[in-house]
XYZ file of N, CA and C in Angstrom:
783
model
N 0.845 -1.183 0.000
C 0.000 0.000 0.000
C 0.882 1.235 0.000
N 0.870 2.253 -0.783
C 1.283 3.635 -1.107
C 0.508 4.821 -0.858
N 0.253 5.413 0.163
C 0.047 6.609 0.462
C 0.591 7.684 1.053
N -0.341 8.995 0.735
C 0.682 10.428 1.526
C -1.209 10.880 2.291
N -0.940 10.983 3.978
C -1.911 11.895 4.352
C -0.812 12.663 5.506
N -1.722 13.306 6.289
C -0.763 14.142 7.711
C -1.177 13.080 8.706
N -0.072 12.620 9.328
C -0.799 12.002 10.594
C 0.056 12.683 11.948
N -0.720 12.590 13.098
C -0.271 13.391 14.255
C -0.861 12.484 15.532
N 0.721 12.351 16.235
C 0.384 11.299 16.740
C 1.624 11.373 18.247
N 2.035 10.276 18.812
C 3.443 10.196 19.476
C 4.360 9.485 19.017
N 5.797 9.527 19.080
C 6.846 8.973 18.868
C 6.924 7.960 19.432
N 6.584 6.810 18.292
C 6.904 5.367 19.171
C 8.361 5.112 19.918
N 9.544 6.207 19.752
C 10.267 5.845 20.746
C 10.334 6.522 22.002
N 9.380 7.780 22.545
C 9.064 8.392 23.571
C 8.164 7.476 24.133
N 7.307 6.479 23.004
C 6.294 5.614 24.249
C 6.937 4.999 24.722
N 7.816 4.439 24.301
C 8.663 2.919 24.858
C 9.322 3.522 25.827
N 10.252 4.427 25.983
C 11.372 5.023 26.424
C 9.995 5.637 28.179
N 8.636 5.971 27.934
C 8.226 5.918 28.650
C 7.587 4.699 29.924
N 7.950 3.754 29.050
C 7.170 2.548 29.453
C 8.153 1.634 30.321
N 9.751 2.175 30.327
C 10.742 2.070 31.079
C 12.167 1.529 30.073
N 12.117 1.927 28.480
C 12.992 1.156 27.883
C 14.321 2.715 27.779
N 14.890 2.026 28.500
C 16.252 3.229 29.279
C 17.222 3.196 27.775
N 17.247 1.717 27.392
C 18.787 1.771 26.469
C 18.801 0.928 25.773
N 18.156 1.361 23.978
C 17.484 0.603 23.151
C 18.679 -0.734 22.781
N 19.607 -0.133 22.884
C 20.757 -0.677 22.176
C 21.509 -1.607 23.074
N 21.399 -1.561 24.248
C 22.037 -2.662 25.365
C 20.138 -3.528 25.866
N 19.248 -3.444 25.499
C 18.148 -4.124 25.338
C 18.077 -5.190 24.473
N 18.359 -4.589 22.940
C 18.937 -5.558 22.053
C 19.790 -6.763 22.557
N 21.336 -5.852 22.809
C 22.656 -7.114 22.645
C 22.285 -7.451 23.917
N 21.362 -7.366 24.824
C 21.978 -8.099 26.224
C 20.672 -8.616 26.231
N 19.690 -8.725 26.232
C 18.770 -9.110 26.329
C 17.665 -9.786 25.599
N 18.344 -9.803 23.913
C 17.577 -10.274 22.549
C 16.122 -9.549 21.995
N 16.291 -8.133 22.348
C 14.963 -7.837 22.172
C 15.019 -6.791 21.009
N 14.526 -7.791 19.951
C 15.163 -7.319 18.331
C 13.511 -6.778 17.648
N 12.739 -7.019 18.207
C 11.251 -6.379 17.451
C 10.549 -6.381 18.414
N 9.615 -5.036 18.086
C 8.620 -4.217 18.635
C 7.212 -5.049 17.883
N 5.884 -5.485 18.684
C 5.286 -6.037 18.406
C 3.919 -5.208 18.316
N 3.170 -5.465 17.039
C 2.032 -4.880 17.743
C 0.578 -5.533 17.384
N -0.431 -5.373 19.076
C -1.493 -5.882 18.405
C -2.737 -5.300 17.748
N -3.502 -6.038 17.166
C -5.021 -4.922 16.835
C -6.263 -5.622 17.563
N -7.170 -4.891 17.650
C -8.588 -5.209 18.092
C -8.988 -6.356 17.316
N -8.900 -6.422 16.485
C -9.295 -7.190 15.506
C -8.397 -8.764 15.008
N -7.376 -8.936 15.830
C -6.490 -9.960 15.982
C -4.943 -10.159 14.880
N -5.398 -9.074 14.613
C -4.027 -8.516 13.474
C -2.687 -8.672 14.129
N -1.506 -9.328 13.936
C -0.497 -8.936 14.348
C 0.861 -8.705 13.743
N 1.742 -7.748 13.798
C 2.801 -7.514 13.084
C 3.276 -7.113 14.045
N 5.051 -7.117 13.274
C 5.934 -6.477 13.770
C 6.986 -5.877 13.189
N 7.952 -4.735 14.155
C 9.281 -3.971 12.724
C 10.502 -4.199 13.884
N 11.332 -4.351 13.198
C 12.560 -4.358 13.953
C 12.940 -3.027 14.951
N 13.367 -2.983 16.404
C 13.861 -2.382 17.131
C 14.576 -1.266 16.571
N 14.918 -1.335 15.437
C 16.017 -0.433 15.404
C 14.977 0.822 14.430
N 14.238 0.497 13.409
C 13.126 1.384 12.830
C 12.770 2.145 14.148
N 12.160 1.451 15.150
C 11.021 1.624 16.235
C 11.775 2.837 16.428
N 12.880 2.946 17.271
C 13.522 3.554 17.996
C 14.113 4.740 17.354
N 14.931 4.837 15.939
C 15.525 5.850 15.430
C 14.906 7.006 15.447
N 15.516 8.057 15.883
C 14.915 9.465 15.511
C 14.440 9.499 14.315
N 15.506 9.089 12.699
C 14.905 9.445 11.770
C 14.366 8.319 10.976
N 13.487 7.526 11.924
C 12.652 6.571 11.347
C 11.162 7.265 11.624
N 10.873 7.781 12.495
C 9.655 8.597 12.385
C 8.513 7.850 12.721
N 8.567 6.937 13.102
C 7.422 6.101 13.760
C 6.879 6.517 14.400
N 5.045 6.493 14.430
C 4.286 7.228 15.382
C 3.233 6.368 15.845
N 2.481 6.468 17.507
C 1.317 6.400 17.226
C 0.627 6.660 17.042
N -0.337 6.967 15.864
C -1.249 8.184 15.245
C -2.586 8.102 16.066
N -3.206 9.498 16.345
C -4.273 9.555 16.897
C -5.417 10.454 15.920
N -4.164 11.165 14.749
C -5.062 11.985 14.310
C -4.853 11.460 12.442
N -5.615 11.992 11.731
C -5.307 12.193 10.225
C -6.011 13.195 9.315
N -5.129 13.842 8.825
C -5.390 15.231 8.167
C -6.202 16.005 8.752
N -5.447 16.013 10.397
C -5.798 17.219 11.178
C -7.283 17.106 11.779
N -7.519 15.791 11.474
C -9.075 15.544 12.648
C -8.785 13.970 13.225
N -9.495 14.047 14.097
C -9.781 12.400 15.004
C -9.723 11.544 13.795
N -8.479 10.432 14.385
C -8.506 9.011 13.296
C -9.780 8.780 13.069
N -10.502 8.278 11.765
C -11.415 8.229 11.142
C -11.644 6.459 11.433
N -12.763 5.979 11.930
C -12.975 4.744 12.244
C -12.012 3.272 11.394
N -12.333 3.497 9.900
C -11.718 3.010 8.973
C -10.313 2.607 8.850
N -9.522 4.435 9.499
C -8.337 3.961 8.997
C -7.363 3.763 10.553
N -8.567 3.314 11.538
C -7.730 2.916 12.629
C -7.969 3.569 14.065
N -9.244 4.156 14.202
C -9.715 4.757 15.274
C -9.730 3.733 16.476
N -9.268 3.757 17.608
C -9.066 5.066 18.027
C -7.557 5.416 18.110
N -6.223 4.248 17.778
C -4.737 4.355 17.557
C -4.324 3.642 16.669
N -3.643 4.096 16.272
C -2.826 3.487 14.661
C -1.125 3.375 14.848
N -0.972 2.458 14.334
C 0.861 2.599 14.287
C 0.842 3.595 12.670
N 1.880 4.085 12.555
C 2.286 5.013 11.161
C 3.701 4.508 11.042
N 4.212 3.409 10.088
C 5.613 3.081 9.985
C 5.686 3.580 8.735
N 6.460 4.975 8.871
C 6.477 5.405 7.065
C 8.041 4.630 6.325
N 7.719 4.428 5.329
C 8.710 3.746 3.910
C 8.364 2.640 4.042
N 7.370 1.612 5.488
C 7.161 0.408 5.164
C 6.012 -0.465 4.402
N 6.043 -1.401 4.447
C 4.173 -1.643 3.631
C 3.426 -1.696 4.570
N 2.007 -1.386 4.027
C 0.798 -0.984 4.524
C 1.026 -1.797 5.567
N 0.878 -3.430 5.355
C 0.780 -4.129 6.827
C 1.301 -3.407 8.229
N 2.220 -3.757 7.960
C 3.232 -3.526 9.148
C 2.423 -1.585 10.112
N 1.845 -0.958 9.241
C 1.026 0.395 10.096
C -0.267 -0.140 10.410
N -0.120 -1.076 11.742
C -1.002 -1.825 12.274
C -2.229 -0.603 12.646
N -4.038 -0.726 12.311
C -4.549 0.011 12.760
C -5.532 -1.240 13.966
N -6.206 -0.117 14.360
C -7.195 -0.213 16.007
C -5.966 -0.724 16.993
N -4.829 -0.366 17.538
C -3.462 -1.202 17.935
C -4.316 -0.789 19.451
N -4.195 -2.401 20.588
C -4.263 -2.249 21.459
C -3.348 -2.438 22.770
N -2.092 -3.105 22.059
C -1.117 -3.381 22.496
C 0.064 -3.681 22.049
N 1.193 -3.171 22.233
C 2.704 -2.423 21.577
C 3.077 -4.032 23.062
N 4.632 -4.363 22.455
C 5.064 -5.150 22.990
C 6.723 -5.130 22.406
N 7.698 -5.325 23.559
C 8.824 -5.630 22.692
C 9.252 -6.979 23.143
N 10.049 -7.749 22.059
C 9.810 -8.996 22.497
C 11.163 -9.566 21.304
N 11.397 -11.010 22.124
C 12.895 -11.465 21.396
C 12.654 -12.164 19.680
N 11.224 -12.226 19.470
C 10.911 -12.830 18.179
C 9.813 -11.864 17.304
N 9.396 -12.009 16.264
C 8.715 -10.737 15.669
C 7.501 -11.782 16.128
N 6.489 -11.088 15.925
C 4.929 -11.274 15.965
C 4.901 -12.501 15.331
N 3.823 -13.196 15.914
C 3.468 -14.677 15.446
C 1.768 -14.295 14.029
N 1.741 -15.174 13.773
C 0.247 -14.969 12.956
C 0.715 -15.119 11.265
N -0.268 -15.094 10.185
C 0.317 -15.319 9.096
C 0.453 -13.966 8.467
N 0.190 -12.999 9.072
C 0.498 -11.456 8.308
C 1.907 -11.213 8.524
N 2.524 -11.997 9.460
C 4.105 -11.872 9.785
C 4.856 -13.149 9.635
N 4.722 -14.165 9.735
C 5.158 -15.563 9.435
C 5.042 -16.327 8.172
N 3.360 -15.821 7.798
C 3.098 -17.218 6.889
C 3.242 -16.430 5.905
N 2.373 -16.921 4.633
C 2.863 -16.565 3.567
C 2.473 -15.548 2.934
N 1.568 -15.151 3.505
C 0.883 -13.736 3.154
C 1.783 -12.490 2.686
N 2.908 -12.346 3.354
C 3.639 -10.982 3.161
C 5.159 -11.673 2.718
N 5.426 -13.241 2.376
C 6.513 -13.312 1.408
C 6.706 -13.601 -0.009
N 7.918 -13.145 -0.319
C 8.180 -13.161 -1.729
C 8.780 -14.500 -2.117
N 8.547 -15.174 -2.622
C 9.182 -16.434 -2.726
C 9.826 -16.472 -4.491
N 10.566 -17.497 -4.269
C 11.811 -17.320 -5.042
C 11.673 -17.456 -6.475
N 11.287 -17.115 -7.691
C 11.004 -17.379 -9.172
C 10.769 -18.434 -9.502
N 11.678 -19.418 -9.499
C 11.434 -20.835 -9.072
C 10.573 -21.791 -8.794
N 9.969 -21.168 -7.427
C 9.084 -21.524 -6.584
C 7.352 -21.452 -7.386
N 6.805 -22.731 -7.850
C 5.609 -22.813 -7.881
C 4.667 -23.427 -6.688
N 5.322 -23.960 -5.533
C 4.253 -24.067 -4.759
C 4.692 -23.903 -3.980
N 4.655 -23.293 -2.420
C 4.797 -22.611 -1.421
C 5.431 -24.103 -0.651
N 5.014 -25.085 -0.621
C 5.486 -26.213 0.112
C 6.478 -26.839 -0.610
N 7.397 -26.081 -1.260
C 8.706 -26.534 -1.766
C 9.720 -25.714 -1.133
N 9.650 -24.712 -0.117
C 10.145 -23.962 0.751
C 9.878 -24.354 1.598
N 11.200 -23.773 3.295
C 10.612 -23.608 4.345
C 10.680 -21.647 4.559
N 8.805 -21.927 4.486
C 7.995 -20.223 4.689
C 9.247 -19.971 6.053
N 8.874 -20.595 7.181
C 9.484 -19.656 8.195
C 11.392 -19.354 8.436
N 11.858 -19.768 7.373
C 12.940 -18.993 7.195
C 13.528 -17.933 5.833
N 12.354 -17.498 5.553
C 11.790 -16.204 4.472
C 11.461 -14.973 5.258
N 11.919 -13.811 4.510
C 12.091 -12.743 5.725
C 10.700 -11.987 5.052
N 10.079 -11.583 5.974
C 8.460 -10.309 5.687
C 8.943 -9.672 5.230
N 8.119 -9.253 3.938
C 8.126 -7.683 3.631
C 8.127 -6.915 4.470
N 8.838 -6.088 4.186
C 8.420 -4.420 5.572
C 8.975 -3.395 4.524
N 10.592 -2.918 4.307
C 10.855 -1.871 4.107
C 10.545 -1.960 2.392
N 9.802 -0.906 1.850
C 9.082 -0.801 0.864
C 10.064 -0.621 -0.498
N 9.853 -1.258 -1.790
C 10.428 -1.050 -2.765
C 10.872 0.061 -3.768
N 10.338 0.306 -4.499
C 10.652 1.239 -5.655
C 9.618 1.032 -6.366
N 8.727 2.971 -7.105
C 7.889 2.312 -7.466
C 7.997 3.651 -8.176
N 6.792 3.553 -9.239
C 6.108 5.154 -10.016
C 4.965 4.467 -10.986
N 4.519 6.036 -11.300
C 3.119 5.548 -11.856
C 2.804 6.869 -12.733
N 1.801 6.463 -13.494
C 1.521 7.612 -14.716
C 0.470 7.797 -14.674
N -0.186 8.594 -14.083
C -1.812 9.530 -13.422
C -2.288 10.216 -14.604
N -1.557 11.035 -15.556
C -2.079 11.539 -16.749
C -1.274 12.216 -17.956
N -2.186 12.019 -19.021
C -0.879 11.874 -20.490
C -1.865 12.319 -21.603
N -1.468 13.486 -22.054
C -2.019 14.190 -22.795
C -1.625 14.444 -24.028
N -1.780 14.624 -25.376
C -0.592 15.051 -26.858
C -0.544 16.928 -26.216
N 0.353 16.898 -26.761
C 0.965 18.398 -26.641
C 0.489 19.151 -28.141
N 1.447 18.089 -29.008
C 1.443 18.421 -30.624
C 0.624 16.947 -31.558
N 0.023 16.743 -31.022
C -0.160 15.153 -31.830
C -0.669 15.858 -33.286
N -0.260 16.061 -34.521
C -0.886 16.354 -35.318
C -2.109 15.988 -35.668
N -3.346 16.102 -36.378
C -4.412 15.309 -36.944
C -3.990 14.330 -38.194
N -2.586 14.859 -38.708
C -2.548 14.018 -39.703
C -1.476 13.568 -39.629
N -1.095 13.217 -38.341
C 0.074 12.393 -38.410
C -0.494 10.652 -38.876
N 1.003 10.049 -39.010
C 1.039 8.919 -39.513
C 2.096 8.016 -38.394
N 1.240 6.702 -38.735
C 2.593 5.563 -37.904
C 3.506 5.835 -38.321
N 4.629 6.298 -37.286
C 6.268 5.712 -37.461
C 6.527 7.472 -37.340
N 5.342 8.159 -36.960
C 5.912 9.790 -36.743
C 5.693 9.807 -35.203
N 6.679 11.408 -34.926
C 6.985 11.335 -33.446
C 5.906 12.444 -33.111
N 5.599 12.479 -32.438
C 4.296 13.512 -31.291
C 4.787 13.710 -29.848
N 4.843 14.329 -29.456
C 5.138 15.152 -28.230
C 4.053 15.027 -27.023
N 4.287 14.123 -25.887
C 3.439 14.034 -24.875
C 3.370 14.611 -23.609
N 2.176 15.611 -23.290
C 2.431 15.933 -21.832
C 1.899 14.591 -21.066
N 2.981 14.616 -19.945
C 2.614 13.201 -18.918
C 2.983 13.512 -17.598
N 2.049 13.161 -16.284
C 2.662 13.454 -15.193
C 2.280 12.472 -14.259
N 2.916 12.268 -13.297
C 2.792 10.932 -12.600
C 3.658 11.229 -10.781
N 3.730 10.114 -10.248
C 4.589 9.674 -9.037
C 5.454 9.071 -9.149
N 5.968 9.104 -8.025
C 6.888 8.372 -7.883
C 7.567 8.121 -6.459
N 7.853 6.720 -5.874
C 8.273 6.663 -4.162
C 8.644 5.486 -4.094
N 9.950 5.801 -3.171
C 10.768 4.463 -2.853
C 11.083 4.230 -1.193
N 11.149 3.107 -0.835
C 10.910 2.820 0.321
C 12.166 3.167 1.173
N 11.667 2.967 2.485
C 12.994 3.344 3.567
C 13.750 4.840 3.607
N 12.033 5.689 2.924
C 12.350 7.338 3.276
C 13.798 7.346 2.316
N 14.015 6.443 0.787
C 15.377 7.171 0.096
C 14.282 8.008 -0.830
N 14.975 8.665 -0.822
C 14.729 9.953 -2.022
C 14.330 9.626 -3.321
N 13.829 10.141 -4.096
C 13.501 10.239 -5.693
C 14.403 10.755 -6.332
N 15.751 10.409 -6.512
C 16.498 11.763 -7.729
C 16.039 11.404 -9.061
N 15.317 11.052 -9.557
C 15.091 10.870 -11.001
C 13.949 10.054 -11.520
N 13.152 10.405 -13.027
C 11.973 9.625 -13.321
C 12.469 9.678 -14.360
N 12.679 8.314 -15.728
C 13.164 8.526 -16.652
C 11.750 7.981 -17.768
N 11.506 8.587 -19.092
C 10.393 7.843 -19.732
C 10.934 7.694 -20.642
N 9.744 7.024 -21.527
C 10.492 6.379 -22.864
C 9.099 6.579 -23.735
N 9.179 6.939 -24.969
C 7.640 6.357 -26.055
C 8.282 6.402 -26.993
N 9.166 5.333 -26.888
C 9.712 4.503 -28.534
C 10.285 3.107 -27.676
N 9.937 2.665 -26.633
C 10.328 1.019 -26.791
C 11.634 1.142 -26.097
N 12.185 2.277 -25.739
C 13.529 1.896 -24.431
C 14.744 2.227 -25.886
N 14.404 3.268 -27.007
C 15.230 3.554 -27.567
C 15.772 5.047 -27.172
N 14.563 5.906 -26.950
C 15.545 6.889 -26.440
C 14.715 7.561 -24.892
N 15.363 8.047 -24.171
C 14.635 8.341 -22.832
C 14.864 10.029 -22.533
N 13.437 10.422 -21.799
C 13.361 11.519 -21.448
C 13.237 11.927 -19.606
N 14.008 12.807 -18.803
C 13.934 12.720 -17.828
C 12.822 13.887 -17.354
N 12.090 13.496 -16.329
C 11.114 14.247 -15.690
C 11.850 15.366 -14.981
N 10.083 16.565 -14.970
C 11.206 17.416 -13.813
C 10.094 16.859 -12.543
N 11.228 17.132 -11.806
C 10.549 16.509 -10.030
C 9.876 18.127 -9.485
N 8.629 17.204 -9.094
C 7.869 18.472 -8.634
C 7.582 18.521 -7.010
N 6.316 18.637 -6.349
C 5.989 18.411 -4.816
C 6.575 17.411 -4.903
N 7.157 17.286 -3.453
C 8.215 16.258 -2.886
C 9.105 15.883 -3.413
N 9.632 16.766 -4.000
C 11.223 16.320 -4.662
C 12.185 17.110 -3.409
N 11.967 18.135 -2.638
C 12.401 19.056 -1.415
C 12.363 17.922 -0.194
N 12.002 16.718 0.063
C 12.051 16.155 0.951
C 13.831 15.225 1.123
N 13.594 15.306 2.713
C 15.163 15.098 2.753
C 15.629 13.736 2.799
N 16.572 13.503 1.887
C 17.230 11.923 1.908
C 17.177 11.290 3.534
N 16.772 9.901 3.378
C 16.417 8.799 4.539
C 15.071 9.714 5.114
N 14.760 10.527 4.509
C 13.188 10.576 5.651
C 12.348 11.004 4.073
N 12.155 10.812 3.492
C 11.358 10.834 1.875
C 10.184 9.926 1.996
N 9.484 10.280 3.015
C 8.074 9.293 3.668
C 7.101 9.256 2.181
N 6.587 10.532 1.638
C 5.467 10.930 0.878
C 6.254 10.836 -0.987
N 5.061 10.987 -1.630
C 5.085 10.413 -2.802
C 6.106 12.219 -3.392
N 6.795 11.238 -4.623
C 7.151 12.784 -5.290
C 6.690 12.728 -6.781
N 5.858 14.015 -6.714
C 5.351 14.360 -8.534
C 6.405 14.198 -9.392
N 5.996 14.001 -10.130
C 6.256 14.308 -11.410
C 5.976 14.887 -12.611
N 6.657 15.760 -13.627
C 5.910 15.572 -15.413
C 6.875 15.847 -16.190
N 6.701 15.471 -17.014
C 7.436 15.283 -18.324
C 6.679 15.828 -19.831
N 7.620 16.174 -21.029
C 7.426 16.119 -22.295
C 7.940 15.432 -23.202
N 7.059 14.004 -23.495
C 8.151 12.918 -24.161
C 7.677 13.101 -25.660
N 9.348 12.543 -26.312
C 8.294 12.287 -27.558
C 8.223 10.558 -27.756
N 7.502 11.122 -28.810
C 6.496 9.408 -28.620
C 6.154 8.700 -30.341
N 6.326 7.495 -30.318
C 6.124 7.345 -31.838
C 4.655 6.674 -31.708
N 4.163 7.098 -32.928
C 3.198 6.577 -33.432
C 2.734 5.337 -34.114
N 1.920 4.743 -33.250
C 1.910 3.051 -33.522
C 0.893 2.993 -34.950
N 1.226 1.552 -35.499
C 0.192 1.227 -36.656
C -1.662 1.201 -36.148
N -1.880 1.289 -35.077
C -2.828 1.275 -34.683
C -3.440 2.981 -33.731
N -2.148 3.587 -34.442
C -2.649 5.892 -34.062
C -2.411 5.755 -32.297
N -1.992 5.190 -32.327
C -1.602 4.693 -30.287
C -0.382 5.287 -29.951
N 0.519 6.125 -28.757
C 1.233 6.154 -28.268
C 1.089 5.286 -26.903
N 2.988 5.305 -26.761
C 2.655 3.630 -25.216
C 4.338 4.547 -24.655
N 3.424 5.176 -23.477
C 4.541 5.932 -22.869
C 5.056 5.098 -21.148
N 6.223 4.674 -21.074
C 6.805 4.356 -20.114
C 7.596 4.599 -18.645
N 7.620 4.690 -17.747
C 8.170 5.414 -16.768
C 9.319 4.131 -15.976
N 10.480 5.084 -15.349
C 11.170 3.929 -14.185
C 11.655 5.446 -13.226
N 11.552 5.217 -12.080
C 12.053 6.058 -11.046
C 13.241 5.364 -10.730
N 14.392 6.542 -10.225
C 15.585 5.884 -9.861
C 15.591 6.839 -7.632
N 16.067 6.204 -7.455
C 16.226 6.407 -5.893
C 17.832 6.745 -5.645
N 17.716 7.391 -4.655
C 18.552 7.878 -3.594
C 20.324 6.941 -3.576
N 19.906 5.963 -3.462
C 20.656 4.674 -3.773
C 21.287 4.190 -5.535
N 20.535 5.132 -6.154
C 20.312 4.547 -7.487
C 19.883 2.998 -7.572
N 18.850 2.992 -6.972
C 17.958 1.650 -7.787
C 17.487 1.975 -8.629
N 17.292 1.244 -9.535
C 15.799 1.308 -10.794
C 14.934 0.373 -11.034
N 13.944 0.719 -11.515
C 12.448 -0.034 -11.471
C 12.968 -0.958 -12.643
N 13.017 -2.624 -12.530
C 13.440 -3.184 -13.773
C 12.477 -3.282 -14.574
N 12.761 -3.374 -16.401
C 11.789 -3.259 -17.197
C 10.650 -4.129 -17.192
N 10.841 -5.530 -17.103
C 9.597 -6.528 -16.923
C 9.346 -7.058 -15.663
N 7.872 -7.512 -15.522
C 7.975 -8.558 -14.570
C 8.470 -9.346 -13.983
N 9.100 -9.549 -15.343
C 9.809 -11.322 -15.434
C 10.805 -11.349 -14.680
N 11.549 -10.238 -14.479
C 12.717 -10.427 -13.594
C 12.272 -10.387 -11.873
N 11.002 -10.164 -11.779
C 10.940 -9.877 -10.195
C 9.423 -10.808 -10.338
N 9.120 -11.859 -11.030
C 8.040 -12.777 -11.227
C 7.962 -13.325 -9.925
N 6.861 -13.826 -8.864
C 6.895 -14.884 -8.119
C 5.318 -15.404 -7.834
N 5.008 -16.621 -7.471
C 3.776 -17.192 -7.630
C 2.797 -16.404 -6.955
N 3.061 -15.604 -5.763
C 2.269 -15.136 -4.930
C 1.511 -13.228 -5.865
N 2.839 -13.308 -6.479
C 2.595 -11.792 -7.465
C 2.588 -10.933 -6.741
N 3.629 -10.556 -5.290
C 3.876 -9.598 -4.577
C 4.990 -8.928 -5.521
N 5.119 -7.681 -4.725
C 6.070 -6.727 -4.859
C 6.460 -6.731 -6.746
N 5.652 -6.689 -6.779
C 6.070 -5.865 -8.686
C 6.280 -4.827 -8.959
N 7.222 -4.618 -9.127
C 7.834 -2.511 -9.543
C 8.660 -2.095 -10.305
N 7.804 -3.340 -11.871
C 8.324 -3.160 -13.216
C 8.043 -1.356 -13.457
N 8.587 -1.361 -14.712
C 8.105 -0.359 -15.458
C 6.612 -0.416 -15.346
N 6.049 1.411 -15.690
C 4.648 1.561 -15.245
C 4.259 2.087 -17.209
């Protein structure tokens, strides 16, 4: 799940640190207490590693509010965890109980197979052992194309001529890295045009929680069928890039896909 709202809430490491946890880091090595657990009303359970929980610039909250009014029943009234750069799961809502503990959360939203990626390979889940496969949490690389307009499309253009596209879109990569770049294509990955970065391109490397705009002016060839087929890949902080097909990030379950858009 990919979203941007305001949430306002407390610092899950002021709760803990209130609840008597003196010294996150001699808790860990002396004591094995490597994830923060949490539960829901509703029997939900997940968990994120100690070290997210705790960092200043991990930003973990427990939310009470969203976009500046009372959590809204839906998205977790009356407390919410907010783990930004991770997947939706893991921002446990209705949370009635926070726990730190030497193993992550039991249940299949954290164990079973629900939140793993299993290996290309892999056509049936019982050709693995699930519980030594690590959960999704810290979020991938992703972008998307919201709207695409001709600039110049002539009326009488012809297949195999170029036309000029306005296009604008998102783009967000996980673990709060940054967006430096959206690259497109409308000729097939022969020649590429780079976006300019718009809202949320000002957000600061390792805390890049919210989505960053985009738009572009590509040109674009004209298919035998009067069609343009315009492409996007975001590159991150890290320089990752979104690989071109599926095929390279294929798995039976059809998690985490963040081909080209």
């Amino acid at each position: 799940a990919i979203s941007t709202a305001k949430w306002t809430g407390v610092r899950l490491s002021h709760l803990l640190e209130a609840a008597g946890l003196e010294n996150a880091l001699e808790a860990q090595e002396k004591k094995g207490l490597d994830h923060v657990r949490f539960y829901s009303l509703d029997g939900l359970m997940a968990s994120i590693g100690i070290e997210k929980a705790v960092s200043p610039y991990g930003d973990v909250i427990v939310a009470y509010e969203m976009n500046g009014e009372i959590l809204p029943r839906d998205h977790g009234y009356p407390l919410r965890v907010i783990v930004p750069g991770y997947g939706g799961i893991r921002n446990v809502k209705w949370v009635n109980r926070i726990e730190l503990h030497q193993e992550e959360a039991e249940g299949p939203w954290q164990r079973g197979l629900n939140y793993k990626i299993l290996p290309p390979g892999v056509t049936d889940a019982s050709q693995v052992r699930i519980e030594d496969m690590p959960s999704m949490s810290e979020g991938s690389l992703y972008s998307g194309i919201t709207e695409m307009q001709p600039s110049n499309f002539a009326k009488n253009a012809q297949p195999g001529d170029r036309v000029v596209m306005k296009v604008r879109g998102w783009a967000w990569a996980g673990g709060g890295r940054k967006i430096v770049r959206v690259d497109l294509t409308g000729d097939d990955a022969k020649s590429w045009t780079s976006a300019e970065l718009k809202e949320g391109s000002d957000q600061r490397p390792g805390r890049a929680w919210a989505w960053t705009f985009w738009e572009a002016e590509v040109p674009a060839l004209v298919k035998e069928d009067m069609s343009v087929e315009i492409a996007c890949k975001s590159i991150d902080q890290a320089f990752n890039v979104q690989p071109e097909s599926c095929d390279h990030v294929w798995n039976v379950r059809g998690l985490g896909n963040n081909s080209w858009f």
